mmCIF file of C-alpha atoms and ligand atoms in Angstrom:
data_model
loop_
_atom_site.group_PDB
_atom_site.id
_atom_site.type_symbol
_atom_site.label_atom_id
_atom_site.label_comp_id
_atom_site.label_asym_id
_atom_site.label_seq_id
_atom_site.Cartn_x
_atom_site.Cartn_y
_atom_site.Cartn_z
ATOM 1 C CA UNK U 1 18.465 -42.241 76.509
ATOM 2 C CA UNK U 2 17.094 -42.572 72.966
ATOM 3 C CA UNK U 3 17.204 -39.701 70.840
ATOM 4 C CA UNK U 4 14.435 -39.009 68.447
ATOM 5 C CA UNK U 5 14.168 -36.648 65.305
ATOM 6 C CA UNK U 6 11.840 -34.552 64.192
ATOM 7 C CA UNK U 7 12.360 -34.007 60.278
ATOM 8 C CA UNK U 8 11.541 -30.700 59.932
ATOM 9 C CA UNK U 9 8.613 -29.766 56.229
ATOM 10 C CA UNK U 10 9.665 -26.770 55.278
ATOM 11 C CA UNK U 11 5.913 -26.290 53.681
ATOM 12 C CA UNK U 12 4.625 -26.710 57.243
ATOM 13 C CA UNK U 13 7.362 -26.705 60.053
ATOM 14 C CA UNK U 14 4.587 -26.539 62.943
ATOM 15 C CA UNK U 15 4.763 -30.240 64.092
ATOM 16 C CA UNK U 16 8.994 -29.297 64.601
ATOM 17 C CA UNK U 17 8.415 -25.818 66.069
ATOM 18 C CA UNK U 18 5.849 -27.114 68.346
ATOM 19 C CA UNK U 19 7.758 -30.495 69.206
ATOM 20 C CA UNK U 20 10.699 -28.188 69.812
ATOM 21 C CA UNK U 21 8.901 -25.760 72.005
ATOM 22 C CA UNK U 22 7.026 -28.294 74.091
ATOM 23 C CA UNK U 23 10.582 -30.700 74.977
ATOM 24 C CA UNK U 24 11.781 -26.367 76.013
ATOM 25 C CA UNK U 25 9.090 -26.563 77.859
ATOM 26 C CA UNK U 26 9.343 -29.768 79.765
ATOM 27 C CA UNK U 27 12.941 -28.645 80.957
ATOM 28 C CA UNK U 28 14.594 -30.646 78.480
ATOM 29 C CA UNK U 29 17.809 -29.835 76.062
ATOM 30 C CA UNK U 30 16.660 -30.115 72.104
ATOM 31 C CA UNK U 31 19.218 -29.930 69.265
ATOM 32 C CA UNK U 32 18.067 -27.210 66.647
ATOM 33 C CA UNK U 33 19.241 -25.930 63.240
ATOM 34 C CA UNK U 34 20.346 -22.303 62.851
ATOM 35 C CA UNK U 35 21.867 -20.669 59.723
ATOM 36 C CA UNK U 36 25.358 -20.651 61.256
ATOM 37 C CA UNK U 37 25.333 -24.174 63.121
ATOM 38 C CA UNK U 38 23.198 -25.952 64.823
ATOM 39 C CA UNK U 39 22.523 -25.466 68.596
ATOM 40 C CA UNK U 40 21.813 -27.112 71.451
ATOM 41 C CA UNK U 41 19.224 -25.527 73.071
ATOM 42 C CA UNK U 42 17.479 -25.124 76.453
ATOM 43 C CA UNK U 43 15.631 -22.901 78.298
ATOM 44 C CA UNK U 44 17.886 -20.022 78.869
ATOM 45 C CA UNK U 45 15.918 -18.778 82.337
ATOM 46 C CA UNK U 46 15.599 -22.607 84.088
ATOM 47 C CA UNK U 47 18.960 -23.244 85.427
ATOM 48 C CA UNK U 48 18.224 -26.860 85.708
ATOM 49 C CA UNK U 49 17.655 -26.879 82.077
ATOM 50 C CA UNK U 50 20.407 -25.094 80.922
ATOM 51 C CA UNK U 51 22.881 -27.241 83.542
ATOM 52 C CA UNK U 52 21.591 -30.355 81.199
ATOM 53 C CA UNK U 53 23.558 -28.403 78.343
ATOM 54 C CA UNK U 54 26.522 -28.470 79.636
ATOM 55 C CA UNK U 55 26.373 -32.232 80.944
ATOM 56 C CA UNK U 56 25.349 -33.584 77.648
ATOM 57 C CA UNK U 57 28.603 -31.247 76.241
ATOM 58 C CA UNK U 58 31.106 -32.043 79.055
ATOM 59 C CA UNK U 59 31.454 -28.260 78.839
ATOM 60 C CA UNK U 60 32.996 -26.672 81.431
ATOM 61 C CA UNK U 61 31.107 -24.201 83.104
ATOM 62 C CA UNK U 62 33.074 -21.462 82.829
ATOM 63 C CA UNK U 63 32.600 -21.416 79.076
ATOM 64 C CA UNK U 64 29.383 -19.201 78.957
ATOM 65 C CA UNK U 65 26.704 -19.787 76.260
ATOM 66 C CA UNK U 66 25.024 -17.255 73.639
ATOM 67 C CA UNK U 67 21.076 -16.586 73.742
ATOM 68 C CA UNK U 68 18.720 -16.695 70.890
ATOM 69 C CA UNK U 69 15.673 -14.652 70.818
ATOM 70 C CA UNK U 70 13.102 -14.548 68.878
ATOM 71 C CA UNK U 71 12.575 -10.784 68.496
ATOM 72 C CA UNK U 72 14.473 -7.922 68.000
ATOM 73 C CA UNK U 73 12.878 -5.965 70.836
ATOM 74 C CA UNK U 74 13.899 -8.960 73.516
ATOM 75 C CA UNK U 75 17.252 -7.879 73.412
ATOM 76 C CA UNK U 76 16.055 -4.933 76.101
ATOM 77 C CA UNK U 77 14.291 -7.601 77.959
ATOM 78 C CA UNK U 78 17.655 -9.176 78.395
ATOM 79 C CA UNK U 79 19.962 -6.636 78.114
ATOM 80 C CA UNK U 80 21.007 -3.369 80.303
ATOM 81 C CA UNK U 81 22.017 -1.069 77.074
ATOM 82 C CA UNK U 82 24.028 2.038 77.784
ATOM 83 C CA UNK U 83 22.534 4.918 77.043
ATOM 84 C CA UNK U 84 25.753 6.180 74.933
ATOM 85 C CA UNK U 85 25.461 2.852 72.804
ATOM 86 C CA UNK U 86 21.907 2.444 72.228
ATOM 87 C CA UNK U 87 21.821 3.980 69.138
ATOM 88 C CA UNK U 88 24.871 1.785 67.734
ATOM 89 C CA UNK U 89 22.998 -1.390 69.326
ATOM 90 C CA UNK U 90 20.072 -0.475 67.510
ATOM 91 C CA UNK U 91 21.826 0.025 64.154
ATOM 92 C CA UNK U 92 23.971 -3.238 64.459
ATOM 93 C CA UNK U 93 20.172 -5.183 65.305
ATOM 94 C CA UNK U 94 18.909 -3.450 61.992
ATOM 95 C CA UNK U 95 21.756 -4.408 59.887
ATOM 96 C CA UNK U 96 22.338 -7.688 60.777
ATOM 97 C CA UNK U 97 19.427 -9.223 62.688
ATOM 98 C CA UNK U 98 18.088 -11.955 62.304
ATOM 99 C CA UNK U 99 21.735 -13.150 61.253
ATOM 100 C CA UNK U 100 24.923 -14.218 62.512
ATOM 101 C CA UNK U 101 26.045 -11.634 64.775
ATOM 102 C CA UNK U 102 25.569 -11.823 68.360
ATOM 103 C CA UNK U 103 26.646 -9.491 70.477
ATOM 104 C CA UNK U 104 28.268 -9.038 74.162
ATOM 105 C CA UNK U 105 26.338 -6.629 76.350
ATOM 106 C CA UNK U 106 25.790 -5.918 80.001
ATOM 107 C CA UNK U 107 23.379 -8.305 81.162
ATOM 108 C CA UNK U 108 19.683 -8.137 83.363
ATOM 109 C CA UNK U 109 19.288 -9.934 86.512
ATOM 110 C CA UNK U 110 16.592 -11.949 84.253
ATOM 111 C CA UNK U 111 19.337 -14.119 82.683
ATOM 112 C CA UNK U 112 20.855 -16.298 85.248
ATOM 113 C CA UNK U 113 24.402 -16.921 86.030
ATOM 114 C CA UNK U 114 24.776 -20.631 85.097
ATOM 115 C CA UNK U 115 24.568 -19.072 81.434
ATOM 116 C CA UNK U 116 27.062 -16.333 81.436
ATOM 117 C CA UNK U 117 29.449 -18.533 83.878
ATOM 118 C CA UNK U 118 29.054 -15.591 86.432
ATOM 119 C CA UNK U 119 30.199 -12.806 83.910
ATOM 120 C CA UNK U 120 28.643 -9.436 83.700
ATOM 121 C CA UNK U 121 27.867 -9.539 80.222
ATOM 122 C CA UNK U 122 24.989 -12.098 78.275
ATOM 123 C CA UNK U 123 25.461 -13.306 74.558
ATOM 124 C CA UNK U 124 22.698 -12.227 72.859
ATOM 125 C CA UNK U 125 21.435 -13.545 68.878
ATOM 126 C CA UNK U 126 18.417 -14.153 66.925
ATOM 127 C CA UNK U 127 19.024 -16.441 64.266
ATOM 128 C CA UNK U 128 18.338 -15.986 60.482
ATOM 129 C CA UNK U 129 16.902 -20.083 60.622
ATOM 130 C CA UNK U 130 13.062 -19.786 60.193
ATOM 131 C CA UNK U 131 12.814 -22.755 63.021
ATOM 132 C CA UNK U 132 14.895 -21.513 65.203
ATOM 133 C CA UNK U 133 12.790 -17.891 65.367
ATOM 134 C CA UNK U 134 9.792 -19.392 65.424
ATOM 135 C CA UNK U 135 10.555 -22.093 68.453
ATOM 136 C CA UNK U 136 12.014 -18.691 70.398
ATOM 137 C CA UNK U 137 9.001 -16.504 69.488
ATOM 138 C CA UNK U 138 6.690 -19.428 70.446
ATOM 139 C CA UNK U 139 8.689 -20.077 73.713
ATOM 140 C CA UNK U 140 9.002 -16.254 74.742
ATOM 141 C CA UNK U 141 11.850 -16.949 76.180
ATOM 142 C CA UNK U 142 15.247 -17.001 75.280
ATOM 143 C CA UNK U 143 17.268 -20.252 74.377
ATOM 144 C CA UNK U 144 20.610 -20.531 75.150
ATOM 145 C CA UNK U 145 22.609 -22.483 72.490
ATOM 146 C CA UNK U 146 26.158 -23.667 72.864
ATOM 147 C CA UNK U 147 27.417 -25.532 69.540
ATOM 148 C CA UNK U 148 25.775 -28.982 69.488
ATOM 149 C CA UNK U 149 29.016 -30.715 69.496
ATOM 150 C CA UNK U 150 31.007 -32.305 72.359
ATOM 151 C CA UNK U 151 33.255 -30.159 74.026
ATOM 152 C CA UNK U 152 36.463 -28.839 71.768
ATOM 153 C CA UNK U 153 34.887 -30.303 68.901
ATOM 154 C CA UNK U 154 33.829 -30.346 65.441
ATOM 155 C CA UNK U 155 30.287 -27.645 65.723
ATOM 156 C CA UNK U 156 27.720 -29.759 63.467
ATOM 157 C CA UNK U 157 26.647 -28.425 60.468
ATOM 158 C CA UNK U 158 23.871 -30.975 59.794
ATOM 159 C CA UNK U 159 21.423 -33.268 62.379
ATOM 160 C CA UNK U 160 23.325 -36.061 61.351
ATOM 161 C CA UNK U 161 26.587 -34.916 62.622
ATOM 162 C CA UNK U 162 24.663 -33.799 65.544
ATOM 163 C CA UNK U 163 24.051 -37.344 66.001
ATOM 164 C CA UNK U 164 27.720 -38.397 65.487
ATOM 165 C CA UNK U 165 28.653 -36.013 68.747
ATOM 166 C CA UNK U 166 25.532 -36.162 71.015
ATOM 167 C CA UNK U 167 23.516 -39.461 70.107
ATOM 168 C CA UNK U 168 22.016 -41.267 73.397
ATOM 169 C CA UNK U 169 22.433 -38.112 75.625
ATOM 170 C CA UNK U 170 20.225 -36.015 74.631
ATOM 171 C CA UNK U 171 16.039 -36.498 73.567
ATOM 172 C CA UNK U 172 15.681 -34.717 70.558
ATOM 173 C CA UNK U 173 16.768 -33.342 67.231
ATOM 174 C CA UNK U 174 15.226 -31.250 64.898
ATOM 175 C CA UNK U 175 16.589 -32.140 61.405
ATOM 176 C CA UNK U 176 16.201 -28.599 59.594
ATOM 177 C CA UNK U 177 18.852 -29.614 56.636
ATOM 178 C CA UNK U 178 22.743 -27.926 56.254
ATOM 179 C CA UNK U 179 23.090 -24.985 57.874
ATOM 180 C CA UNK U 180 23.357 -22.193 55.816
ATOM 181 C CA UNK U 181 26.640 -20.214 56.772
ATOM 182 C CA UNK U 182 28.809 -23.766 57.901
ATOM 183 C CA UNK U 183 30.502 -21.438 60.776
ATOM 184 C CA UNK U 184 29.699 -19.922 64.022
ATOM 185 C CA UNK U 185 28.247 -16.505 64.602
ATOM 186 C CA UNK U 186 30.894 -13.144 64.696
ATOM 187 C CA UNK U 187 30.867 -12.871 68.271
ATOM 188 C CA UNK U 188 31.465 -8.469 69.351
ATOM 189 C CA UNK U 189 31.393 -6.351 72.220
ATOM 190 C CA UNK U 190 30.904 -2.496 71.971
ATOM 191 C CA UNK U 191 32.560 0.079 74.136
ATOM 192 C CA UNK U 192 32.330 4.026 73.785
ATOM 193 C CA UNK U 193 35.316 5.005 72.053
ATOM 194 C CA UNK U 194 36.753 8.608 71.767
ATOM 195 C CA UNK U 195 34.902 9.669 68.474
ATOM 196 C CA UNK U 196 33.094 6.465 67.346
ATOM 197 C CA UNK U 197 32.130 3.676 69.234
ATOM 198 C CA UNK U 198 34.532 1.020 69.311
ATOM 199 C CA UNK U 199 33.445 -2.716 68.235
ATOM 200 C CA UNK U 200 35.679 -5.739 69.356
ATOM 201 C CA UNK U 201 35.754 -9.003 67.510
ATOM 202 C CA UNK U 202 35.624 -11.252 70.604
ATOM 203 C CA UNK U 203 35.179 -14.352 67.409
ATOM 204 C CA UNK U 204 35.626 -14.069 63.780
ATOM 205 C CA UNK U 205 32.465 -15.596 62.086
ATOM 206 C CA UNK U 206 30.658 -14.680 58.032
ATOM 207 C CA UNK U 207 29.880 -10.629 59.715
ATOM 208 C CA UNK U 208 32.986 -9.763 59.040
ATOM 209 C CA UNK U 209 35.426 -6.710 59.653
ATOM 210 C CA UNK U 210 34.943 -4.832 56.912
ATOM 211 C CA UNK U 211 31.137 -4.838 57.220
ATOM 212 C CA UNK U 212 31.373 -4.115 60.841
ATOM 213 C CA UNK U 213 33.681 -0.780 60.311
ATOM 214 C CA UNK U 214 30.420 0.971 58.732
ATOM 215 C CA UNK U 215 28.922 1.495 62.428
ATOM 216 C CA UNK U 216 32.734 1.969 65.032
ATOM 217 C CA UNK U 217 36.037 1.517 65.113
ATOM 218 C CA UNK U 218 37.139 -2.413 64.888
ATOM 219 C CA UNK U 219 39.634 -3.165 67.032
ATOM 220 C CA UNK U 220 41.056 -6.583 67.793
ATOM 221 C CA UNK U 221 40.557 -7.355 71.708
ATOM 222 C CA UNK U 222 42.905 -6.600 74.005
ATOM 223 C CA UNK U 223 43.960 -8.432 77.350
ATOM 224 C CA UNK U 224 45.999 -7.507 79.995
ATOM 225 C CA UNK U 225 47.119 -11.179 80.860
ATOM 226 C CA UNK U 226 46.329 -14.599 80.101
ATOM 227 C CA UNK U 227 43.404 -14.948 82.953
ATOM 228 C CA UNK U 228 41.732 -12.531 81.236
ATOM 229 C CA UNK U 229 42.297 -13.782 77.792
ATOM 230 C CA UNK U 230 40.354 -16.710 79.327
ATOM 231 C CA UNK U 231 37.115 -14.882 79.711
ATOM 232 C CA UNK U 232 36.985 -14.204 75.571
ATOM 233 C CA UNK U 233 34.591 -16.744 73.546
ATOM 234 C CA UNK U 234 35.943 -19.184 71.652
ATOM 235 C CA UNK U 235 38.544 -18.506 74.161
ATOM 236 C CA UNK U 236 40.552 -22.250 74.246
ATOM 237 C CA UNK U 237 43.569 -21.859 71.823
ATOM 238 C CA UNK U 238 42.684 -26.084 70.916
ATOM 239 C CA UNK U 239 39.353 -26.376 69.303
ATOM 240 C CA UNK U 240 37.483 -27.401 66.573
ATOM 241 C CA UNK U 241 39.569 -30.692 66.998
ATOM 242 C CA UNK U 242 38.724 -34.383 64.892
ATOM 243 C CA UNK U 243 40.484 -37.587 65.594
ATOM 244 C CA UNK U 244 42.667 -36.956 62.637
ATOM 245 C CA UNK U 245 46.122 -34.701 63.374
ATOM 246 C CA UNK U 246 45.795 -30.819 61.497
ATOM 247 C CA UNK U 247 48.277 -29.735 60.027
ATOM 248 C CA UNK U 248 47.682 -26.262 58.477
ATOM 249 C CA UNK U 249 50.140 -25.271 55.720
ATOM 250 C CA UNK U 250 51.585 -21.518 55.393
ATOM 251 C CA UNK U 251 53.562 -22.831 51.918
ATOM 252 C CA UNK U 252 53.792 -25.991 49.889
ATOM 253 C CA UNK U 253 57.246 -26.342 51.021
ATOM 254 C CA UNK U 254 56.563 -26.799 54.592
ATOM 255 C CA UNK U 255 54.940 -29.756 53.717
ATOM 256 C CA UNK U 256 56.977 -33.352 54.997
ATOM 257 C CA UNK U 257 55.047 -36.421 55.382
ATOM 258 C CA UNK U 258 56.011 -39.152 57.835
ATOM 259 C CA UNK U 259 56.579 -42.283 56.934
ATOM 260 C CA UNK U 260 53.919 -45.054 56.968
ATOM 261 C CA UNK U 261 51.313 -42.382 58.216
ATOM 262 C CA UNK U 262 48.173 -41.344 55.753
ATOM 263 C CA UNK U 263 47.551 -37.920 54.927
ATOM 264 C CA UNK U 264 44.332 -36.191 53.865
ATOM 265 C CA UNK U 265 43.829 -32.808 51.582
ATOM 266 C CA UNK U 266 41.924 -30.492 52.414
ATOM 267 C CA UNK U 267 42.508 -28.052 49.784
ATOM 268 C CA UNK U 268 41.081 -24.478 49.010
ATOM 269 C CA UNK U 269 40.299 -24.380 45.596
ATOM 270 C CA UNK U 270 41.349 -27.617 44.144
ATOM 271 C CA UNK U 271 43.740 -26.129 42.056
ATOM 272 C CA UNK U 272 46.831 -27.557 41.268
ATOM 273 C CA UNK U 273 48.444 -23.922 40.724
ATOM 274 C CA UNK U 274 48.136 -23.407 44.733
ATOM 275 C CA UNK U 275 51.247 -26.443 44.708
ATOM 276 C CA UNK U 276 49.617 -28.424 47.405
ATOM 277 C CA UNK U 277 47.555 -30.669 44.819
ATOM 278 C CA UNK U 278 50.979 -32.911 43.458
ATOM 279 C CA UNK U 279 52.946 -32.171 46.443
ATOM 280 C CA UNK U 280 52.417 -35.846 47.723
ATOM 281 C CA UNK U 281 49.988 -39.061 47.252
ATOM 282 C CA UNK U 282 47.047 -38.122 49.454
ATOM 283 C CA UNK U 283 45.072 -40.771 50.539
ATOM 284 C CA UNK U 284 41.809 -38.377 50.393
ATOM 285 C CA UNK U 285 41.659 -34.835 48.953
ATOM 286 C CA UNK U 286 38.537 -32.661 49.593
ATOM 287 C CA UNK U 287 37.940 -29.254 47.929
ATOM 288 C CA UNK U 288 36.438 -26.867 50.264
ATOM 289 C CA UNK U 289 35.291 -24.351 47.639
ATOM 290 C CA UNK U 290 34.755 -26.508 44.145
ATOM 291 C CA UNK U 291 32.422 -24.092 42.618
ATOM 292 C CA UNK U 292 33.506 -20.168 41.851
ATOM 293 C CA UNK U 293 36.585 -20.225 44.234
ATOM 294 C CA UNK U 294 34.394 -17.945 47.102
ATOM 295 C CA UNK U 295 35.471 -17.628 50.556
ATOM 296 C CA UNK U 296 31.401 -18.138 51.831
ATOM 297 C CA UNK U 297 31.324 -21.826 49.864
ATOM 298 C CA UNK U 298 34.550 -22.784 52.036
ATOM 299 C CA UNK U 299 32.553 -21.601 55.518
ATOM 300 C CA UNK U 300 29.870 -23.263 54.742
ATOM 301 C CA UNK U 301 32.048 -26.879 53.662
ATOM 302 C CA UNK U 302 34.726 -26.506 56.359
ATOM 303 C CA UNK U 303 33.293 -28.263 59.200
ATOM 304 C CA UNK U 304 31.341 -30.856 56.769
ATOM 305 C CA UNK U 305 34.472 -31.181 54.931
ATOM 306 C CA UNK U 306 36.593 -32.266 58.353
ATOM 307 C CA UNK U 307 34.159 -34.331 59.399
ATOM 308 C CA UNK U 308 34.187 -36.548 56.296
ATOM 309 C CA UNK U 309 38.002 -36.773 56.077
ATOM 310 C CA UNK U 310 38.042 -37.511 59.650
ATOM 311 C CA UNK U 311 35.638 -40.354 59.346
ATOM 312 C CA UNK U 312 38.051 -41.549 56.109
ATOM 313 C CA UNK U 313 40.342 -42.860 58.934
ATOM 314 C CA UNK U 314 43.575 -40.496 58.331
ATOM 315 C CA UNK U 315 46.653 -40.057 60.542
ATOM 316 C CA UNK U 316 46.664 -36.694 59.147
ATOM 317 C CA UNK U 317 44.699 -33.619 57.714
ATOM 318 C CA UNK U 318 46.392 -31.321 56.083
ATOM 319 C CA UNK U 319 45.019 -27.696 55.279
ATOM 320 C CA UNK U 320 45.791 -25.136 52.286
ATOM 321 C CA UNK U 321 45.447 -21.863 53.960
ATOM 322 C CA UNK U 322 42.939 -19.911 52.342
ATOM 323 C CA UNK U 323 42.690 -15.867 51.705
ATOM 324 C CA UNK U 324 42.780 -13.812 55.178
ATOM 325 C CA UNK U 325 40.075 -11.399 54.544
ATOM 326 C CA UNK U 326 36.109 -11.336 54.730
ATOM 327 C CA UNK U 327 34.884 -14.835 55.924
ATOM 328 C CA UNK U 328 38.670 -15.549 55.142
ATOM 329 C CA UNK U 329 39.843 -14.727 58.632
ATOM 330 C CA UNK U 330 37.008 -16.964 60.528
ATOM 331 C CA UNK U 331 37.780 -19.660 58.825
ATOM 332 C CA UNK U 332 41.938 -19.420 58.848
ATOM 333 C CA UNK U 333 40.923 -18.914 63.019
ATOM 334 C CA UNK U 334 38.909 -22.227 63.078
ATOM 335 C CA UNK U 335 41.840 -23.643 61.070
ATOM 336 C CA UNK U 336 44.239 -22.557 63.301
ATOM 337 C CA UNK U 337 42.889 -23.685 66.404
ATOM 338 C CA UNK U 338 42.032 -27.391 65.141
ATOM 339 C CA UNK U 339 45.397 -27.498 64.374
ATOM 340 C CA UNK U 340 46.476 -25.899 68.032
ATOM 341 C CA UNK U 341 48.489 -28.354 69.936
ATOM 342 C CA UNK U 342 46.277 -30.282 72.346
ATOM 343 C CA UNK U 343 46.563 -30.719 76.115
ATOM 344 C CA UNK U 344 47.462 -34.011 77.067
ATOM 345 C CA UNK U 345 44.761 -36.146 77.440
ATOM 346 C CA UNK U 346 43.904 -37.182 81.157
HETATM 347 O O1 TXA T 401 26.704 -19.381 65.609
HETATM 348 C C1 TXA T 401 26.759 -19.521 66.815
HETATM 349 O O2 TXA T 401 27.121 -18.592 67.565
HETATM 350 C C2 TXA T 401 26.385 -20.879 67.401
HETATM 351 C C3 TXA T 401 24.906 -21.109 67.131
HETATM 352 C C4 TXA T 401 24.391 -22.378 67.748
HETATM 353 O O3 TXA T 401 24.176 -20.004 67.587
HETATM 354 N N1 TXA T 401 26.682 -20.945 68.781
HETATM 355 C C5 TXA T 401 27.950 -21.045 69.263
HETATM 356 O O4 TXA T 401 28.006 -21.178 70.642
HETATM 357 O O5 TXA T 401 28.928 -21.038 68.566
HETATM 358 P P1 TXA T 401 29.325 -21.670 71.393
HETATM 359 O O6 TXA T 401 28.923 -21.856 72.800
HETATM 360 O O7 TXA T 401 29.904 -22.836 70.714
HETATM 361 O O8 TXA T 401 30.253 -20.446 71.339
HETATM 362 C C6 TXA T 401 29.866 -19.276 72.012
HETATM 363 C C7 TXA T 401 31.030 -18.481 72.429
HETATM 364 C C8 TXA T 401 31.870 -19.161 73.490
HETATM 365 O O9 TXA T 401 33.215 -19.154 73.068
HETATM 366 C C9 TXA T 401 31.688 -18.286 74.717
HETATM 367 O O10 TXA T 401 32.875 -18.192 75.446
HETATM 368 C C10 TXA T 401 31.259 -16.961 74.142
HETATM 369 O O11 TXA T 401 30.509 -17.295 73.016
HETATM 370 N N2 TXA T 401 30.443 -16.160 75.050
HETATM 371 C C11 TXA T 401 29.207 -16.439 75.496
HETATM 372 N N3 TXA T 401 28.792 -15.496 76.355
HETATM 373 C C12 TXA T 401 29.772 -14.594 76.458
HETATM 374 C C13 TXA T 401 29.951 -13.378 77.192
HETATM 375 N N4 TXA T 401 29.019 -12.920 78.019
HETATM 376 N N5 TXA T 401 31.100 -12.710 77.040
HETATM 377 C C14 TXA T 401 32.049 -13.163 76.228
HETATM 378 N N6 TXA T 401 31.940 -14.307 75.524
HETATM 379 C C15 TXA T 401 30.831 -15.012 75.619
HETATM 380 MG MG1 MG T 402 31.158 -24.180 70.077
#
């Protein structure tokens, strides 16, 4: 299959929107840009559309997908809101809408099961990307949108590293630019608590704790046993994985390289008073936040950043570890789990 792109003009994006909404349309998967990363969508209510999704992924399907909508008010038209919760839903949709939080609520018959892998509960996000809105508005209906990377992979944070994961198996692309954010959405559920409702990070993403506190009680997600830790998002401990090895770092100390293997930096701040910058002869260093040392500029070069020093050709990557709070946290999670030991490949 050849896949084309549509360059999105951000003076006029009809001819993308409308590309975009017609391949929907037809049945067919389309890779779009979103502020966190970009998507590959389908038509979240044809099942034979949304099956293509997890084909052109090798995504198993019990890994359910999030929906984007294209207007606030659609999340009733999807959703079955508790009564007790609907004033909290409604708050969290005014705060953060469009925007990177989606959130986990009991779903309609509307949305079927092939998109929630048989679970209760649908996904539900509208995305701060301009294109992405529109080609939901224009569709009226909602588009589910997995990552547009192959399974356990590197999420794209441009069309051309869509292309590096999906190229020949899928039809089309629309090239919006860089995302935005650089990392996925703050996936949360919502539960009535005792006093105040109580929010669950199912996913760190940029929404992060600290602004979430402002409207429940944040509480880290429990599970009972491991099955059940299996039904959380982002739920496989090995993700986020390149060719390369990651190694992330707790201390400079910990640090021993191998001989005859090649070892990549990927360091916070680029400063050589972290001790990670002359602890060895890396064959590439990358800064992941160059500029004024802020946690958002290393979310938004994390994924971009891998990708290039994965491409460089080295044995190993090895990761400062960067401040655990705000954005902080999502990105020390992605870190960990690309570093996660893989399963055995079979
Ligand atoms: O920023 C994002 O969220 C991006 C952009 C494209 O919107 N999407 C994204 O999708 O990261 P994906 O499929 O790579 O990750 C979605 C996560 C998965 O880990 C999945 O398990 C979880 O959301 N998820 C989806 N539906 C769920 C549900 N009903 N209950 C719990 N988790 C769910
Ligand atoms: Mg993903």
């Amino acid at each position: 299959m050849e896949t084309k792109t549509i360059f999105a003009d951000f003076e006029d994006e009809r001819e993308a929107v409308l590309g975009a909404v017609a391949a929907l349309e037809a049945g067919d998967v389309v890779a779009l840009p979103t502020e966190t990363v970009y998507g590959l969508g389908a038509d979240a209510l044809n099942e034979e559309a949304v099956a293509k999704i997890f084909a052109a992924k090798e995504r198993p399907k019990f890994d359910p997908l999030i929906c984007h909508v294209g207007d606030k008010r659609d999340i009733e038209k999807y959703a079955e809101i508790p009564e007790a919760l609907k004033e909290t839903v409604a708050q969290l949709v005014e705060a953060f809408w469009p925007g990177p939080l989606t959130l986990v609520l009991p779903k309609k018959d509307i949305i079927p099961d092939i998109v929630t892998s048989g679970m209760p509960t649908v996904a539900l996000r509208m995305s701060a990307n301009p294109i992405m809105r529109k080609v939901a508005k224009h569709l009226g209906r909602p588009i589910a949108a997995p990552s547009a990377n192959r399974f356990g992979r590197i999420s794209p944070t441009s069309a051309n590293a869509v292309r590096e994961e999906l190229d020949g198996r899928i039809p089309l692309i629309i090239d919006g630019g860089a995302c935005m954010q650089g990392i996925e959405s703050t996936i949360i559920s919502i539960e009535e608590g005792e006093t105040r409702p109580s929010i669950r990070i199912l996913r760190a993403g940029p929404v992060t704790k600290e602004e979430l506190q402002k409207y429940g009680k944040v509480e880290k997600p429990k599970y009972k046993d491991k099955a059940e830790k299996l039904e959380a998002p982002g739920q496989l401990e090995s993700h986020y994985a390149p060719n390369a090895k990651v190694i992330l770092l707790e201390s400079p100390s910990q640090f021993k390289a191998e001989a005859g293997k090649t070892y990549a930096l990927l360091s916070y701040r680029g400063s050589a008073k972290d001790g990670y910058l002359e602890l060895h002869d890396w064959d590439e260093i990358a800064e992941l936040s160059p500029g004024t040392g802020k946690l958002a500029e290393a979310a938004l070069r994390l994924f971009y950043l891998m990708r290039e020093l994965d491409r460089s050709g080295v044995d190993y990557i090895v990761a400062e570890p960067v401040t655990e709070k705000g954005v902080g946290v999502a990105i020390m999670d992605r870190l960990r789990r690309a570093a996660a030991k893989r399963p055995a490949a079979h």
